[in-house]
C-alpha cells in the first residue's frame, strides 16, 4: 500500500507543482485558459500560490500525515472550483481538468486509506 501512496502522492505533487510554476511565471497556457474562462490575470499569482501550497502540502504529508490529507482535500476543492468556472464560461473541454482533478482525488483517497484518517 505504501508504494501506491508514494507513487500517487509524488505524481500529483509534481503535476500540480508544474501547474503552479506555469501560473507563477506567466506561461501562455494558463493565461489563455484564464482569458477563455473570464478569469482576470491578476488572479494568476494567487491561484499559482494555492497550487504550489497544495503540491508542497502533499509532500509534507510524508512527515505530517494530516497535512498531506488536508492538502489533497484542498486541491480537490480547488479543482471543483475550476470545474464551476468552466461551466460558468460554457467551456466543455474538461480533458486537462479531469487529469488534475483525478490526481487530486486519488491523492486524497490514498492519503485516507494509508493513514486511516
mmCIF file of C-alpha atoms in Angstrom:
data_model
loop_
_atom_site.group_PDB
_atom_site.id
_atom_site.type_symbol
_atom_site.label_atom_id
_atom_site.label_comp_id
_atom_site.label_asym_id
_atom_site.label_seq_id
_atom_site.Cartn_x
_atom_site.Cartn_y
_atom_site.Cartn_z
ATOM 1 C CA UNK A 1 0.000 0.000 0.000
ATOM 2 C CA UNK A 2 2.854 2.386 0.738
ATOM 3 C CA UNK A 3 4.170 2.118 -2.837
ATOM 4 C CA UNK A 4 0.798 3.182 -4.257
ATOM 5 C CA UNK A 5 0.511 6.016 -1.736
ATOM 6 C CA UNK A 6 4.040 7.159 -2.585
ATOM 7 C CA UNK A 7 3.574 6.976 -6.367
ATOM 8 C CA UNK A 8 0.226 8.783 -6.487
ATOM 9 C CA UNK A 9 1.254 11.448 -3.991
ATOM 10 C CA UNK A 10 4.533 12.232 -5.760
ATOM 11 C CA UNK A 11 2.850 12.266 -9.191
ATOM 12 C CA UNK A 12 0.028 14.521 -8.002
ATOM 13 C CA UNK A 13 2.523 16.839 -6.324
ATOM 14 C CA UNK A 14 4.746 17.017 -9.413
ATOM 15 C CA UNK A 15 1.907 17.726 -11.853
ATOM 16 C CA UNK A 16 0.284 20.266 -9.542
ATOM 17 C CA UNK A 17 3.678 21.858 -8.902
ATOM 18 C CA UNK A 18 4.253 22.245 -12.641
ATOM 19 C CA UNK A 19 0.869 23.943 -12.978
ATOM 20 C CA UNK A 20 1.808 26.243 -10.103
ATOM 21 C CA UNK A 21 5.072 27.209 -11.781
ATOM 22 C CA UNK A 22 3.265 27.839 -15.081
ATOM 23 C CA UNK A 23 0.899 30.223 -13.295
ATOM 24 C CA UNK A 24 3.647 31.931 -11.330
ATOM 25 C CA UNK A 25 5.938 32.593 -14.297
ATOM 26 C CA UNK A 26 3.084 33.780 -16.510
ATOM 27 C CA UNK A 27 3.247 30.984 -19.081
ATOM 28 C CA UNK A 28 0.961 31.448 -22.095
ATOM 29 C CA UNK A 29 -1.220 28.359 -21.469
ATOM 30 C CA UNK A 30 -2.650 29.444 -18.098
ATOM 31 C CA UNK A 31 -3.083 32.980 -19.454
ATOM 32 C CA UNK A 32 -5.072 31.660 -22.441
ATOM 33 C CA UNK A 33 -7.156 29.495 -20.134
ATOM 34 C CA UNK A 34 -7.821 32.478 -17.868
ATOM 35 C CA UNK A 35 -8.880 34.547 -20.874
ATOM 36 C CA UNK A 36 -11.197 31.786 -22.106
ATOM 37 C CA UNK A 37 -12.774 31.422 -18.658
ATOM 38 C CA UNK A 38 -13.079 35.128 -17.949
ATOM 39 C CA UNK A 39 -10.627 34.983 -15.045
ATOM 40 C CA UNK A 40 -8.576 38.172 -14.560
ATOM 41 C CA UNK A 41 -4.815 37.839 -14.988
ATOM 42 C CA UNK A 42 -4.428 39.390 -11.541
ATOM 43 C CA UNK A 43 -5.641 36.044 -10.146
ATOM 44 C CA UNK A 44 -2.751 34.125 -11.704
ATOM 45 C CA UNK A 45 -0.385 34.726 -8.781
ATOM 46 C CA UNK A 46 -2.862 33.756 -6.020
ATOM 47 C CA UNK A 47 -4.008 30.694 -7.976
ATOM 48 C CA UNK A 48 -0.401 29.685 -8.593
ATOM 49 C CA UNK A 49 0.374 30.085 -4.900
ATOM 50 C CA UNK A 50 -2.607 27.899 -3.972
ATOM 51 C CA UNK A 51 -1.448 25.204 -6.384
ATOM 52 C CA UNK A 52 2.102 25.447 -5.053
ATOM 53 C CA UNK A 53 0.899 25.203 -1.459
ATOM 54 C CA UNK A 54 -1.126 22.129 -2.365
ATOM 55 C CA UNK A 55 1.827 20.479 -4.095
ATOM 56 C CA UNK A 56 4.151 21.167 -1.165
ATOM 57 C CA UNK A 57 1.481 20.126 1.315
ATOM 58 C CA UNK A 58 1.167 16.735 -0.382
ATOM 59 C CA UNK A 59 4.894 16.191 0.086
ATOM 60 C CA UNK A 60 4.808 17.494 3.654
ATOM 61 C CA UNK A 61 2.232 14.795 4.304
ATOM 62 C CA UNK A 62 5.017 12.235 4.347
ATOM 63 C CA UNK A 63 6.210 13.828 7.602
ATOM 64 C CA UNK A 64 2.854 15.080 8.937
ATOM 65 C CA UNK A 65 0.092 12.822 7.563
ATOM 66 C CA UNK A 66 -2.789 15.154 8.430
ATOM 67 C CA UNK A 67 -1.136 17.929 6.416
ATOM 68 C CA UNK A 68 -1.000 15.745 3.315
ATOM 69 C CA UNK A 69 -4.651 14.818 3.697
ATOM 70 C CA UNK A 70 -5.651 18.469 4.132
ATOM 71 C CA UNK A 71 -3.572 19.484 1.112
ATOM 72 C CA UNK A 72 -5.206 16.791 -1.031
ATOM 73 C CA UNK A 73 -8.666 17.866 0.153
ATOM 74 C CA UNK A 74 -7.783 21.478 -0.624
ATOM 75 C CA UNK A 75 -6.712 20.539 -4.129
ATOM 76 C CA UNK A 76 -9.956 18.621 -4.677
ATOM 77 C CA UNK A 77 -11.877 21.751 -3.650
ATOM 78 C CA UNK A 78 -9.644 23.929 -5.861
ATOM 79 C CA UNK A 79 -10.380 21.789 -8.896
ATOM 80 C CA UNK A 80 -14.104 21.618 -8.118
ATOM 81 C CA UNK A 81 -13.997 25.412 -8.189
ATOM 82 C CA UNK A 82 -12.180 25.261 -11.523
ATOM 83 C CA UNK A 83 -14.943 22.971 -12.818
ATOM 84 C CA UNK A 84 -17.540 25.558 -11.801
ATOM 85 C CA UNK A 85 -15.590 28.242 -13.649
ATOM 86 C CA UNK A 86 -15.518 26.052 -16.776
ATOM 87 C CA UNK A 87 -19.278 25.570 -16.554
ATOM 88 C CA UNK A 88 -19.880 29.287 -15.988
ATOM 89 C CA UNK A 89 -17.830 30.077 -19.098
ATOM 90 C CA UNK A 90 -19.725 27.370 -21.031
ATOM 91 C CA UNK A 91 -16.429 25.646 -21.751
ATOM 92 C CA UNK A 92 -16.861 21.902 -22.041
ATOM 93 C CA UNK A 93 -13.250 20.928 -22.715
ATOM 94 C CA UNK A 94 -12.685 19.025 -19.490
ATOM 95 C CA UNK A 95 -9.689 16.889 -20.502
ATOM 96 C CA UNK A 96 -6.904 18.739 -18.663
ATOM 97 C CA UNK A 97 -9.235 19.496 -15.755
ATOM 98 C CA UNK A 98 -10.122 15.802 -15.448
ATOM 99 C CA UNK A 99 -6.449 14.844 -15.179
ATOM 100 C CA UNK A 100 -5.768 17.369 -12.419
ATOM 101 C CA UNK A 101 -8.972 16.579 -10.532
ATOM 102 C CA UNK A 102 -8.415 12.816 -10.790
ATOM 103 C CA UNK A 103 -4.881 13.127 -9.430
ATOM 104 C CA UNK A 104 -6.049 15.288 -6.524
ATOM 105 C CA UNK A 105 -8.924 12.894 -5.752
ATOM 106 C CA UNK A 106 -6.596 9.891 -5.977
ATOM 107 C CA UNK A 107 -4.110 11.607 -3.658
ATOM 108 C CA UNK A 108 -6.904 12.238 -1.172
ATOM 109 C CA UNK A 109 -8.108 8.634 -1.415
ATOM 110 C CA UNK A 110 -4.676 7.090 -0.880
ATOM 111 C CA UNK A 111 -3.948 9.513 1.963
ATOM 112 C CA UNK A 112 -7.129 8.498 3.712
ATOM 113 C CA UNK A 113 -6.560 4.796 3.031
ATOM 114 C CA UNK A 114 -2.897 4.805 4.027
ATOM 115 C CA UNK A 115 -3.251 6.859 7.196
ATOM 116 C CA UNK A 116 -6.684 5.660 8.180
ATOM 117 C CA UNK A 117 -7.890 9.173 8.875
#
